[in-house]
Coordinates of C-alpha atoms in Angstrom, one line a residue:
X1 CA 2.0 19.3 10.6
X2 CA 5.5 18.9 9.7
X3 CA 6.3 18.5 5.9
X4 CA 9.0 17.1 3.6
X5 CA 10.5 17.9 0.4
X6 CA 9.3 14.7 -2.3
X7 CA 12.7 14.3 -3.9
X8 CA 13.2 16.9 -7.1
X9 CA 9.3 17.3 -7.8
X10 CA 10.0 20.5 -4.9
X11 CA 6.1 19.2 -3.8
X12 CA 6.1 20.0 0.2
X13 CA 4.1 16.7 1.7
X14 CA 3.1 16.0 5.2
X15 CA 5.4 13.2 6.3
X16 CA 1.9 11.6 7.9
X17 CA 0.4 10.8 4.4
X18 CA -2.9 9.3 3.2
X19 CA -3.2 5.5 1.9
X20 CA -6.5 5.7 0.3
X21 CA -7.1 2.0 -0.9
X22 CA -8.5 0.8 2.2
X23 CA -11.2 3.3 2.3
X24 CA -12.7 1.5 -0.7
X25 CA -14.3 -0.6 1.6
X26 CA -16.0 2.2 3.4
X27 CA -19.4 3.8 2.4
X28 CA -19.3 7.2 0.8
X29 CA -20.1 9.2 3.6
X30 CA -18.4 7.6 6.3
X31 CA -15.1 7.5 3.7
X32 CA -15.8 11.8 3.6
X33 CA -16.0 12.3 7.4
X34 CA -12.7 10.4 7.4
X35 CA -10.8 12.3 4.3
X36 CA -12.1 15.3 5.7
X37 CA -10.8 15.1 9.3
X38 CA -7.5 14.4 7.5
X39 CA -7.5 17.6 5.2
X40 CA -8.6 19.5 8.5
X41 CA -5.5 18.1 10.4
X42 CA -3.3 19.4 7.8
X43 CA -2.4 16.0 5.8
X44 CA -2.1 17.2 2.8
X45 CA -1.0 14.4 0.2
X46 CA -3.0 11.3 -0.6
X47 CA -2.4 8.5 -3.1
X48 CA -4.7 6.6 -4.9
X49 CA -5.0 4.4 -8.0
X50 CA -7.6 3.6 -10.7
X51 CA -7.3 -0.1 -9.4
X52 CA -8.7 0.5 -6.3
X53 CA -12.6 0.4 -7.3
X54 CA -14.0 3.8 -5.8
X55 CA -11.0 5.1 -4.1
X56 CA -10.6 8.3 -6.9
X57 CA -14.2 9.4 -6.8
X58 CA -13.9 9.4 -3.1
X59 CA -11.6 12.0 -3.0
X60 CA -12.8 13.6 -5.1
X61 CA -16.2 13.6 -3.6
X62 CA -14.8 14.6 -0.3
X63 CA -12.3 17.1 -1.3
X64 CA -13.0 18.1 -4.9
X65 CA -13.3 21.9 -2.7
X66 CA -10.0 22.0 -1.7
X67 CA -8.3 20.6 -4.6
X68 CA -5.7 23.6 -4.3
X69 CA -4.2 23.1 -0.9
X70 CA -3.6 19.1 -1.5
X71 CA -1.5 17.2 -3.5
X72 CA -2.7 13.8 -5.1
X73 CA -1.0 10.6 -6.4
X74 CA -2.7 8.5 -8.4
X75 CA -1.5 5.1 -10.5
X76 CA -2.3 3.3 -13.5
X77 CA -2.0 -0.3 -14.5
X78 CA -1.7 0.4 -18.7
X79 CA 0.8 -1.0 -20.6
X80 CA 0.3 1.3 -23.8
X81 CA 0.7 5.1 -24.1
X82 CA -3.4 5.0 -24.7
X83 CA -4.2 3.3 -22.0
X84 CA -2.3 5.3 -19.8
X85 CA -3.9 8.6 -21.6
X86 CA -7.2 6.9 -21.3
X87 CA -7.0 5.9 -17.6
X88 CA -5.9 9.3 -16.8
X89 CA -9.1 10.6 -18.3
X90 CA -11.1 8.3 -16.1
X91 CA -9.2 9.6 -13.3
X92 CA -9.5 13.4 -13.9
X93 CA -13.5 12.6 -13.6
X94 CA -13.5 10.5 -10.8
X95 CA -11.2 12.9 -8.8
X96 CA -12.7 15.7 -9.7
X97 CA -9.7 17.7 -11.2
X98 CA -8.2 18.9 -14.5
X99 CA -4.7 17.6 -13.6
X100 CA -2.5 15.2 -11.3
X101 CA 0.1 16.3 -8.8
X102 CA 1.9 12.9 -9.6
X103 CA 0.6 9.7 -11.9
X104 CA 2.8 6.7 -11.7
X105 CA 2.6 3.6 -13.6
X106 CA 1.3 0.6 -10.9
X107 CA 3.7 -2.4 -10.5
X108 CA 5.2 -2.1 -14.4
X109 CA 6.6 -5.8 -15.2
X110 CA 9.1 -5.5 -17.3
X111 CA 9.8 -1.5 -16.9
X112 CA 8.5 0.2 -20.0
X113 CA 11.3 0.7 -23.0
X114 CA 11.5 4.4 -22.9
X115 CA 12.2 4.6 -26.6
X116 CA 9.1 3.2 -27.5
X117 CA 6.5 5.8 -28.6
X118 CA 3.4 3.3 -27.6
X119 CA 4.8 2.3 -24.4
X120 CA 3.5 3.3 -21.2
X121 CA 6.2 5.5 -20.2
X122 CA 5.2 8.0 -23.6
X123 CA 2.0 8.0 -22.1
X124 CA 3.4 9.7 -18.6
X125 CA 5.7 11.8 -20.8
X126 CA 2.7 13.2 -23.2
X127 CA 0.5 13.5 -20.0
X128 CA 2.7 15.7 -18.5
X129 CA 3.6 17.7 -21.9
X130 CA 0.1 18.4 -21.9
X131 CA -0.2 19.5 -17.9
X132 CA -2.6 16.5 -17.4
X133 CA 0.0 15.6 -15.3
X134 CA 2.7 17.5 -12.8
X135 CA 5.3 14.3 -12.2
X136 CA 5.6 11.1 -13.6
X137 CA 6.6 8.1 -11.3
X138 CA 6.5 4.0 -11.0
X139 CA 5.3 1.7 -7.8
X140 CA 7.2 -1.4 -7.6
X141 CA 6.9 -4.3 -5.1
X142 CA 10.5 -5.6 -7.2
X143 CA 13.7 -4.5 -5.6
X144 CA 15.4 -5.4 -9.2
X145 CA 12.8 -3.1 -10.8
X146 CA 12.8 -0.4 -8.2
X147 CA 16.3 0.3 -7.7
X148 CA 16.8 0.0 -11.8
X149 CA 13.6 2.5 -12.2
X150 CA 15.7 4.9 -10.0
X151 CA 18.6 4.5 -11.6
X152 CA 17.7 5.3 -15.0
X153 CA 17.1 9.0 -14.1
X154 CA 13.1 8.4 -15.7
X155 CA 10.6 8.9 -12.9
X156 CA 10.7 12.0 -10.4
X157 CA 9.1 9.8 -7.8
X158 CA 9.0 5.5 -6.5
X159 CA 6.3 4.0 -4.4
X160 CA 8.2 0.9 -2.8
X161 CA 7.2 -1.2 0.3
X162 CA 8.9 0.1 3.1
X163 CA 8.8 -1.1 7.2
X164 CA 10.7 -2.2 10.1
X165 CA 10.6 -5.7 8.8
X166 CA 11.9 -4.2 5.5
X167 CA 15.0 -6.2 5.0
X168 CA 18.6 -4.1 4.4
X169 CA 18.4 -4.9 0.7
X170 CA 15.0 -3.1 0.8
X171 CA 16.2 0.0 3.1
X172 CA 18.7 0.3 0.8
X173 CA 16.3 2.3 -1.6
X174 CA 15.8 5.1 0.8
X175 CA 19.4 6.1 0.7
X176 CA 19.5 5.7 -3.3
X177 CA 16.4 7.5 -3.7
X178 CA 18.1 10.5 -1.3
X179 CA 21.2 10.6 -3.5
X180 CA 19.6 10.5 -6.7
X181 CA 16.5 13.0 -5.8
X182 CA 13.8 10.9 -6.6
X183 CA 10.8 11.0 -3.9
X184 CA 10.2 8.1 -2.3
X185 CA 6.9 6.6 -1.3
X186 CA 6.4 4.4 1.6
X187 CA 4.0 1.8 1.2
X188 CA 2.4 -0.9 3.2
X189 CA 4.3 0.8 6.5
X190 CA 2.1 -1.9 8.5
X191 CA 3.0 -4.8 5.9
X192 CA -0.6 -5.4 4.8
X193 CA -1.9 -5.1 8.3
X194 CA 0.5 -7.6 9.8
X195 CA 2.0 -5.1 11.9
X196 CA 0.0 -4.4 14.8
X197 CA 1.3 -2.1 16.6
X198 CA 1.5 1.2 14.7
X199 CA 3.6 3.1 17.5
X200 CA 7.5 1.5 16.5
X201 CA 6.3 1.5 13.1
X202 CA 5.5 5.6 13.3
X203 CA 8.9 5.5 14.9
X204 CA 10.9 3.7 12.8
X205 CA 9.7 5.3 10.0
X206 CA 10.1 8.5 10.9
X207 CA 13.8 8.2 11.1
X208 CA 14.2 9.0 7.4
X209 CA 13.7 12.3 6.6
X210 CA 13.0 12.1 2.6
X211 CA 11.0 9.1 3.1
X212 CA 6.9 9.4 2.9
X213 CA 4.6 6.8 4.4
X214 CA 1.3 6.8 3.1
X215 CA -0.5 5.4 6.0
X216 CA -3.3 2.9 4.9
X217 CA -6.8 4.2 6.4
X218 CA -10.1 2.2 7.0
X219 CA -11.5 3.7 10.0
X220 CA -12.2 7.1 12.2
X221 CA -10.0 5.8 14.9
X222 CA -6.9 4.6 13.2
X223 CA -7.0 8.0 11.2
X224 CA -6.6 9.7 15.3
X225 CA -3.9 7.4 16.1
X226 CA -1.9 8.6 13.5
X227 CA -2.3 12.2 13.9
X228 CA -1.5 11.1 17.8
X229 CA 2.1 10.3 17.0
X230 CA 2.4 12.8 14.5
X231 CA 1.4 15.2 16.9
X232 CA 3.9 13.4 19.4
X233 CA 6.1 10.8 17.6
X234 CA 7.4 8.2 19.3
X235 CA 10.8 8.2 20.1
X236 CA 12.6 5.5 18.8
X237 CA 14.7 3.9 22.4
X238 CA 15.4 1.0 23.3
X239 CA 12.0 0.0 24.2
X240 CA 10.4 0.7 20.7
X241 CA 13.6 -1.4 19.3
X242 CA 12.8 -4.1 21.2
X243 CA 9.3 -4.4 19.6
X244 CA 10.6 -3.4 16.1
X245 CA 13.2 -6.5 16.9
X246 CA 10.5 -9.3 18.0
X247 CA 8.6 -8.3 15.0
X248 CA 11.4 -8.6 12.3
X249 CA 11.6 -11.5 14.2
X250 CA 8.1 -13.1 14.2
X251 CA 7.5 -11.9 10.5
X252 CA 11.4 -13.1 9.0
X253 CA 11.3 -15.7 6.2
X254 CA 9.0 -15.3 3.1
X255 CA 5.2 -14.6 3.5
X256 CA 2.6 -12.7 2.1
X257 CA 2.2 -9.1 1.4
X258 CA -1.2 -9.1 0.0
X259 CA -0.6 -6.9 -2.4
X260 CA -3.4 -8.7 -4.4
X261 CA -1.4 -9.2 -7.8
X262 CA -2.6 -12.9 -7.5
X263 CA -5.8 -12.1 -8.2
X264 CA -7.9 -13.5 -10.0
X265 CA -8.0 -17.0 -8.5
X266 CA -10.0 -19.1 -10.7
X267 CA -11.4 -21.1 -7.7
X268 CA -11.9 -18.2 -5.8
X269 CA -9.7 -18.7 -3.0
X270 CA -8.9 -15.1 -1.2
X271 CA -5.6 -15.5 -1.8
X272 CA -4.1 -12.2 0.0
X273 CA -5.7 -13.2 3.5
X274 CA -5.3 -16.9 2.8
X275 CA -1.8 -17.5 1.7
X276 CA -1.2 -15.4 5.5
X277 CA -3.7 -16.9 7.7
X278 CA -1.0 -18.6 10.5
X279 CA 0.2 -15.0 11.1
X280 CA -3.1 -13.3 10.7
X281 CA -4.4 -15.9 13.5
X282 CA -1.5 -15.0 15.7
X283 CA -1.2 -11.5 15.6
X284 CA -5.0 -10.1 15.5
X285 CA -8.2 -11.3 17.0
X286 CA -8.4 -14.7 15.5
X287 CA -12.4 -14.8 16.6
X288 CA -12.9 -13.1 13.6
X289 CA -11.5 -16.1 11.5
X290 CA -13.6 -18.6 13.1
X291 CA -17.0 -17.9 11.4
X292 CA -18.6 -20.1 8.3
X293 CA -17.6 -17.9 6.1
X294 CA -14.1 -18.2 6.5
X295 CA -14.3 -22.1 7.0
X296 CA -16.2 -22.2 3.7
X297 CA -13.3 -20.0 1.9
X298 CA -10.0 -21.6 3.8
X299 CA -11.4 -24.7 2.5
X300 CA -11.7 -23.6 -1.0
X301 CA -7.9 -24.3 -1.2
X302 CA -8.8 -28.0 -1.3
X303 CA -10.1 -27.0 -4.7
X304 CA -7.1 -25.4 -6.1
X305 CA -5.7 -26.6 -9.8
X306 CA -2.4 -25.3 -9.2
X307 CA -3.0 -24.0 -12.2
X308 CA 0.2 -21.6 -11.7
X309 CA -1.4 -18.2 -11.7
X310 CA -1.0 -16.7 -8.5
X311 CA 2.8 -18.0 -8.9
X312 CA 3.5 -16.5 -11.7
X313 CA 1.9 -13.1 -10.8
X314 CA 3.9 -12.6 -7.3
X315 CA 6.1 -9.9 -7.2
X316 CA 8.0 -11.5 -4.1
X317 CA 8.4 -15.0 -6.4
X318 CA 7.0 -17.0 -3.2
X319 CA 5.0 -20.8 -4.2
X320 CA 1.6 -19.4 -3.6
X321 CA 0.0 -22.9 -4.1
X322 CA 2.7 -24.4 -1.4
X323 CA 2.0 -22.0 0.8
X324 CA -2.0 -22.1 1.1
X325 CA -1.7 -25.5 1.4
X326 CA 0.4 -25.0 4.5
X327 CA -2.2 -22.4 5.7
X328 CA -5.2 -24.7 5.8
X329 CA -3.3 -27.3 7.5
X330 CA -2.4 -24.7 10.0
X331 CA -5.9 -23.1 9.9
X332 CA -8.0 -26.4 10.4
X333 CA -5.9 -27.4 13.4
X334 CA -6.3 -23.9 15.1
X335 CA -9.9 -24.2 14.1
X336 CA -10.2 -27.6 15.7
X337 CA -9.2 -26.4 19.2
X338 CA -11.0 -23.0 19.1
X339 CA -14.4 -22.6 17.2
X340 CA -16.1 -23.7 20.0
X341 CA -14.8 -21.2 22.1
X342 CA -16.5 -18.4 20.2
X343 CA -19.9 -17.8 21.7

C-alpha cells in the first residue's frame, strides 16, 4: 500500500487512511473484524478522538498487539492545559498505549493563546515534553482558523474538511499546508455521507500527494471498496469529472456537514440528519426515512424554541433553525407522496 510523508512529523501514512468515528456505532466484535482486515491490508494510520464515545477503546481492543507497526491520531475537546493532560490519560487507557503518534486539539474556537501556560496548546506542548505525545496538531471545520493555525508555525499537523465539493477557498489549504510542511488531514472525503459515490471521490482525492484522507468506516463492505481503488485507483478523466461536476453541482450553496457541533438540541431534534434531510432523501434510499421513527423526530422541529444554540455552535455560520424548518416542509411533502409506497 502506497504511503505518504505527513508534512514535517517524517510519519510515513498509507494515503488510504482510517476514519474511526463511524465504527462507534458498531458492536465490539464486528468493529475488530473490520480494524483488523484494515491493519492486514497494510492501512496503517487511524484517527480517533475522545469525543467519539468507544472509538479509542476499539482500537485499542483490536490492535492494542500491533501498536508498533501503526500510527494513531487522536483529539481532544479541552480548553485548559489539564484537561488536555487529563483527556490524554483517558486516552492512553482506552487505546491501549503509553504514548500518541499525533494528539490534536478538536475544533479549538478561538485558537488557544500560545503564551498562556493554562491554555490548551501548553497542554500539547507539556504532553509532548513528556513523550505522551509524538506531534501536536488542531482539526478545524473554520477556514479563518485553519489557514491562521497553519500559519503560525504551532501545530505539525491540520485535520480540515476536504472533497470534490470542497470549494477553491477550501482547496486552498492543501497547497499552504505543502509549502509550510504541516501534514494535512482529510476529513469528511464523502461530506458526511452525502457523497455517494466513493469512486471520483478516491479519485479526486488522490490527486494530491501530501494530502491524507481518513476514510470514514461503518461496515465490512465499504472497508473493501476502498482497498479496491487503492489497489486500482481510479483515474481521474473526463468521465469521473463529469460526476465530480454534477455533484459540486447538486451539493453548491450552504448545507449541512453534520459535524454534530450543534448538539445538544434541547428538544432533541437530530439536528446533523435533520437540518440535511432534502439531500439525504435525494441522494440515498429514502425508504429508510419513511418509518415512525423518523416521522416522530422530523416533526420534533415543530417543537423547536429557536433558542439559538445550534446557531451559535456552527462552524459553517449556516441558520440552523431556518433551515430545519425548510427540511420538514420539504420532508412532509416527500412523505405525503411516498410512505405508502413502502411495503
Amino acid at each position: 500500500m502506497e504511503l505518504t510523508r505527513l508534512g514535517r512529523t517524517d510519519l510515513m501514512v498509507t494515503r488510504t487512511s482510517f476514519g474511526v468515528l463511524p465504527l462507534q456505532r458498531v458492536e465490539m466484535e464486528e468493529a475488530t473484524r473490520i480494524l483488523r482486515k484494515a491493519f492486514d491490508a497494510g492501512i496503517n494510520f487511524y484517527d480517533t478522538a475522545r469525543s467519539y464515545t468507544d472509538s479509542e477503546e476499539k482500537i485499542g481492543y483490536a490492535l492494542s498487539d500491533v501498536r508498533d507497526s501503526i500510527i494513531i491520531a487522536t483529539k481532544t475537546p479541552a480548553a485548559t492545559r489539564s484537561e488536555v493532560l487529563a483527556d490524554l490519560e483517558v486516552s492512553l487507557r482506552n487505546l491501549k498505549t503509553d504514548y500518541i503518534d499525533i494528539l490534536q486539539l478538536h475544533n479549538p474556537n478561538p485558537l488557544p493563546d500560545p503564551e498562556d501556560s493554562g491554555s490548551s496548546y501548553a497542554g500539547l506542548v507539556e504532553a509532548r515534553e513528556r513523550g505522551m505525545v509524538r506531534f501536536i496538531g488542531l482539526s478545524s471545520h473554520s477556514l479563518e482558523r485553519a489557514t491562521a493555525a497553519v500559519a503560525s508555525g504551532l501545530y505539525d499537523t491540520l485535520q480540515y474538511p476536504i472533497s470534490h465539493i470542497s470549494t477553491p477557498a477550501d482547496l486552498s489549504v492543501i497547497d499552504q499546508c505543502y509549502h509550510l510542511d504541516v501534514g494535512l488531514i482529510g476529513m469528511k472525503p464523502l461530506s458526511g455521507g452525502l457523497i455517494t459515490n466513493a469512486r471520483p471521490a478516491f479519485a479526486f482525492l488522490r490527486k494530491f500527494e501530501n494530502l491524507v484522507p481518513i476514510w470514514g468506516i461503518q461496515r465490512m463492505s465499504e472497508l473493501e471498496q476502498i482497498l479496491e481503488f487503492d489497489a486500482n485507483p481510479p483515474e481521474l478523466d473526463a468521465e469521473m469529472w463529469a460526476l465530480v461536476n454534477r455533484d459540486r453541482e447538486e451539493l453548491a450553496g450552504d448545507f449541512c456537514r453534520a459535524c454534530g457541533y450543534c448538539l445538544p438540541c434541547s428538544a432533541e431534534i437530530p439536528i446533523p440528519m435533520a437540518a440535511r434531510m432534502s439531500l439525504l432523501l435525494r441522494r440515498m434510499p429514502w425508504q429508510q426515512f419513511m418509518s415512525d421513527k423518523w416521522h416522530q423526530d422530523m416533526h420534533r422541529i415543530e417543537s423547536c424554541t429557536d433558542c439559538g444554540h445550534c446557531r451559535e455552535h456552527c462552524p459553517y455560520g449556516l441558520d440552523t433553525p431556518t433551515l430545519l424548518r425548510k427540511m420538514l416542509a420539504d420532508y412532509k411533502e416527500f412523505y405525503s407522496t411516498h410512505a405508502e409506497l413502502v411495503d
